[in-house]
């Protein structure tokens, strides 16, 4: 197969890509499993896991929460109710459609998520502590290429 510049197109090693995805997912889950212990007094494990899934989609409505988490309508409503009561989420009427309720992260919730992200950053940085500057540059370039292709 030829690319637009007329060069032979090389297929990437899909097995390595899939292995990378599995390792990243495993490490991400491991981090959140361990980090939940820091948050267990604030929210139950199931709500924590769902919050980690939906946090980058906020603000959104209940339908989006159901789609992202796989929860039923009742389950998503219960999830939102618990996090509203915990002060993490807020509900607001959509000014353009009063039937639609917009769910977003409260100021307290934003601080809660920033603290989790800070711990996650430290967790990730630890994996790269022994990398040379050249390795870090190569990793950054590869991450940028992969993200740009996945975002298309």
PDB file of N, CA and C in Angstrom, residues 48-90:
ATOM      1  N   UNK A  48     -17.406   6.493  42.706  1.00  0.00           N
ATOM      2  CA  UNK A  48     -16.066   6.959  42.356  1.00  0.00           C
ATOM      3  C   UNK A  48     -15.698   6.484  40.946  1.00  0.00           C
ATOM      4  N   UNK A  49     -15.908   5.194  40.683  1.00  0.00           N
ATOM      5  CA  UNK A  49     -15.581   4.637  39.368  1.00  0.00           C
ATOM      6  C   UNK A  49     -16.378   5.316  38.254  1.00  0.00           C
ATOM      7  N   UNK A  50     -17.662   5.543  38.485  1.00  0.00           N
ATOM      8  CA  UNK A  50     -18.487   6.215  37.477  1.00  0.00           C
ATOM      9  C   UNK A  50     -18.054   7.667  37.296  1.00  0.00           C
ATOM     10  N   UNK A  51     -17.705   8.327  38.386  1.00  0.00           N
ATOM     11  CA  UNK A  51     -17.238   9.710  38.286  1.00  0.00           C
ATOM     12  C   UNK A  51     -15.961   9.798  37.455  1.00  0.00           C
ATOM     13  N   UNK A  52     -15.054   8.833  37.623  1.00  0.00           N
ATOM     14  CA  UNK A  52     -13.822   8.832  36.841  1.00  0.00           C
ATOM     15  C   UNK A  52     -14.122   8.654  35.351  1.00  0.00           C
ATOM     16  N   UNK A  53     -15.206   7.968  35.029  1.00  0.00           N
ATOM     17  CA  UNK A  53     -15.589   7.783  33.629  1.00  0.00           C
ATOM     18  C   UNK A  53     -16.202   9.047  33.021  1.00  0.00           C
ATOM     19  N   UNK A  54     -17.033   9.754  33.786  1.00  0.00           N
ATOM     20  CA  UNK A  54     -17.799  10.875  33.217  1.00  0.00           C
ATOM     21  C   UNK A  54     -17.152  12.240  33.415  1.00  0.00           C
ATOM     22  N   UNK A  55     -16.137  12.335  34.200  1.00  0.00           N
ATOM     23  CA  UNK A  55     -15.601  13.648  34.581  1.00  0.00           C
ATOM     24  C   UNK A  55     -15.177  14.516  33.409  1.00  0.00           C
ATOM     25  N   UNK A  56     -14.691  13.919  32.330  1.00  0.00           N
ATOM     26  CA  UNK A  56     -14.247  14.725  31.191  1.00  0.00           C
ATOM     27  C   UNK A  56     -15.391  15.051  30.235  1.00  0.00           C
ATOM     28  N   UNK A  57     -16.577  14.549  30.521  1.00  0.00           N
ATOM     29  CA  UNK A  57     -17.748  14.833  29.690  1.00  0.00           C
ATOM     30  C   UNK A  57     -18.659  15.870  30.327  1.00  0.00           C
ATOM     31  N   UNK A  58     -18.274  16.389  31.465  1.00  0.00           N
ATOM     32  CA  UNK A  58     -19.087  17.371  32.165  1.00  0.00           C
ATOM     33  C   UNK A  58     -18.901  18.744  31.555  1.00  0.00           C
ATOM     34  N   UNK A  59     -19.903  19.602  31.509  1.00  0.00           N
ATOM     35  CA  UNK A  59     -21.280  19.320  31.894  1.00  0.00           C
ATOM     36  C   UNK A  59     -21.967  18.454  30.837  1.00  0.00           C
ATOM     37  N   UNK A  60     -22.934  17.684  31.303  1.00  0.00           N
ATOM     38  CA  UNK A  60     -23.696  16.820  30.396  1.00  0.00           C
ATOM     39  C   UNK A  60     -25.067  16.553  31.003  1.00  0.00           C
ATOM     40  N   UNK A  61     -25.859  15.765  30.298  1.00  0.00           N
ATOM     41  CA  UNK A  61     -27.171  15.417  30.833  1.00  0.00           C
ATOM     42  C   UNK A  61     -27.180  13.950  31.267  1.00  0.00           C
ATOM     43  N   UNK A  62     -28.287  13.516  31.814  1.00  0.00           N
ATOM     44  CA  UNK A  62     -28.404  12.155  32.326  1.00  0.00           C
ATOM     45  C   UNK A  62     -28.217  11.115  31.220  1.00  0.00           C
ATOM     46  N   UNK A  63     -28.684  11.420  30.020  1.00  0.00           N
ATOM     47  CA  UNK A  63     -28.516  10.501  28.895  1.00  0.00           C
ATOM     48  C   UNK A  63     -27.059  10.218  28.599  1.00  0.00           C
ATOM     49  N   UNK A  64     -26.224  11.255  28.648  1.00  0.00           N
ATOM     50  CA  UNK A  64     -24.787  11.052  28.421  1.00  0.00           C
ATOM     51  C   UNK A  64     -24.161  10.231  29.535  1.00  0.00           C
ATOM     52  N   UNK A  65     -24.592  10.462  30.760  1.00  0.00           N
ATOM     53  CA  UNK A  65     -24.069   9.670  31.877  1.00  0.00           C
ATOM     54  C   UNK A  65     -24.438   8.208  31.688  1.00  0.00           C
ATOM     55  N   UNK A  66     -25.663   7.949  31.253  1.00  0.00           N
ATOM     56  CA  UNK A  66     -26.091   6.569  31.003  1.00  0.00           C
ATOM     57  C   UNK A  66     -25.240   5.934  29.897  1.00  0.00           C
ATOM     58  N   UNK A  67     -25.000   6.680  28.829  1.00  0.00           N
ATOM     59  CA  UNK A  67     -24.223   6.167  27.695  1.00  0.00           C
ATOM     60  C   UNK A  67     -22.788   5.847  28.096  1.00  0.00           C
ATOM     61  N   UNK A  68     -22.162   6.729  28.872  1.00  0.00           N
ATOM     62  CA  UNK A  68     -20.755   6.563  29.243  1.00  0.00           C
ATOM     63  C   UNK A  68     -20.570   5.449  30.273  1.00  0.00           C
ATOM     64  N   UNK A  69     -21.463   5.399  31.264  1.00  0.00           N
ATOM     65  CA  UNK A  69     -21.296   4.441  32.368  1.00  0.00           C
ATOM     66  C   UNK A  69     -21.959   3.101  32.123  1.00  0.00           C
ATOM     67  N   UNK A  70     -22.964   3.081  31.237  1.00  0.00           N
ATOM     68  CA  UNK A  70     -23.733   1.857  31.047  1.00  0.00           C
ATOM     69  C   UNK A  70     -24.825   1.677  32.084  1.00  0.00           C
ATOM     70  N   UNK A  71     -25.034   2.690  32.923  1.00  0.00           N
ATOM     71  CA  UNK A  71     -26.082   2.626  33.935  1.00  0.00           C
ATOM     72  C   UNK A  71     -27.459   2.789  33.301  1.00  0.00           C
ATOM     73  N   UNK A  72     -28.450   2.213  33.949  1.00  0.00           N
ATOM     74  CA  UNK A  72     -29.836   2.439  33.538  1.00  0.00           C
ATOM     75  C   UNK A  72     -30.231   3.856  33.945  1.00  0.00           C
ATOM     76  N   UNK A  73     -31.405   4.278  33.525  1.00  0.00           N
ATOM     77  CA  UNK A  73     -31.906   5.598  33.899  1.00  0.00           C
ATOM     78  C   UNK A  73     -31.977   5.730  35.422  1.00  0.00           C
ATOM     79  N   UNK A  74     -32.519   4.712  36.073  1.00  0.00           N
ATOM     80  CA  UNK A  74     -32.626   4.746  37.543  1.00  0.00           C
ATOM     81  C   UNK A  74     -31.242   4.751  38.192  1.00  0.00           C
ATOM     82  N   UNK A  75     -30.334   3.939  37.662  1.00  0.00           N
ATOM     83  CA  UNK A  75     -28.984   3.880  38.215  1.00  0.00           C
ATOM     84  C   UNK A  75     -28.235   5.186  38.041  1.00  0.00           C
ATOM     85  N   UNK A  76     -28.371   5.800  36.865  1.00  0.00           N
ATOM     86  CA  UNK A  76     -27.709   7.081  36.621  1.00  0.00           C
ATOM     87  C   UNK A  76     -28.296   8.170  37.518  1.00  0.00           C
ATOM     88  N   UNK A  77     -29.607   8.149  37.711  1.00  0.00           N
ATOM     89  CA  UNK A  77     -30.240   9.132  38.603  1.00  0.00           C
ATOM     90  C   UNK A  77     -29.745   8.968  40.030  1.00  0.00           C
ATOM     91  N   UNK A  78     -29.629   7.734  40.472  1.00  0.00           N
ATOM     92  CA  UNK A  78     -29.129   7.457  41.820  1.00  0.00           C
ATOM     93  C   UNK A  78     -27.680   7.921  41.955  1.00  0.00           C
ATOM     94  N   UNK A  79     -26.866   7.632  40.949  1.00  0.00           N
ATOM     95  CA  UNK A  79     -25.469   8.083  40.936  1.00  0.00           C
ATOM     96  C   UNK A  79     -25.392   9.599  41.085  1.00  0.00           C
ATOM     97  N   UNK A  80     -26.165  10.317  40.274  1.00  0.00           N
ATOM     98  CA  UNK A  80     -26.155  11.776  40.319  1.00  0.00           C
ATOM     99  C   UNK A  80     -26.667  12.260  41.678  1.00  0.00           C
ATOM    100  N   UNK A  81     -27.765  11.670  42.170  1.00  0.00           N
ATOM    101  CA  UNK A  81     -28.313  12.064  43.476  1.00  0.00           C
ATOM    102  C   UNK A  81     -27.252  11.948  44.567  1.00  0.00           C
ATOM    103  N   UNK A  82     -26.548  10.831  44.593  1.00  0.00           N
ATOM    104  CA  UNK A  82     -25.537  10.616  45.647  1.00  0.00           C
ATOM    105  C   UNK A  82     -24.408  11.637  45.556  1.00  0.00           C
ATOM    106  N   UNK A  83     -23.972  11.953  44.321  1.00  0.00           N
ATOM    107  CA  UNK A  83     -22.870  12.900  44.189  1.00  0.00           C
ATOM    108  C   UNK A  83     -23.325  14.344  44.377  1.00  0.00           C
ATOM    109  N   UNK A  84     -24.591  14.641  44.099  1.00  0.00           N
ATOM    110  CA  UNK A  84     -25.130  15.960  44.430  1.00  0.00           C
ATOM    111  C   UNK A  84     -25.174  16.100  45.949  1.00  0.00           C
ATOM    112  N   UNK A  85     -25.646  15.064  46.631  1.00  0.00           N
ATOM    113  CA  UNK A  85     -25.702  15.094  48.098  1.00  0.00           C
ATOM    114  C   UNK A  85     -24.319  15.186  48.725  1.00  0.00           C
ATOM    115  N   UNK A  86     -23.312  14.620  48.049  1.00  0.00           N
ATOM    116  CA  UNK A  86     -21.936  14.682  48.557  1.00  0.00           C
ATOM    117  C   UNK A  86     -21.268  16.014  48.214  1.00  0.00           C
ATOM    118  N   UNK A  87     -21.953  16.855  47.424  1.00  0.00           N
ATOM    119  CA  UNK A  87     -21.398  18.155  47.061  1.00  0.00           C
ATOM    120  C   UNK A  87     -20.437  18.105  45.877  1.00  0.00           C
ATOM    121  N   UNK A  88     -20.363  16.985  45.185  1.00  0.00           N
ATOM    122  CA  UNK A  88     -19.426  16.824  44.068  1.00  0.00           C
ATOM    123  C   UNK A  88     -20.048  17.333  42.756  1.00  0.00           C
ATOM    124  N   UNK A  89     -21.328  17.043  42.535  1.00  0.00           N
ATOM    125  CA  UNK A  89     -22.027  17.439  41.319  1.00  0.00           C
ATOM    126  C   UNK A  89     -23.144  18.422  41.648  1.00  0.00           C
ATOM    127  N   UNK A  90     -23.566  19.163  40.638  1.00  0.00           N
ATOM    128  CA  UNK A  90     -24.730  20.045  40.752  1.00  0.00           C
ATOM    129  C   UNK A  90     -25.622  19.820  39.538  1.00  0.00           C
TER     130      UNK A  90
END
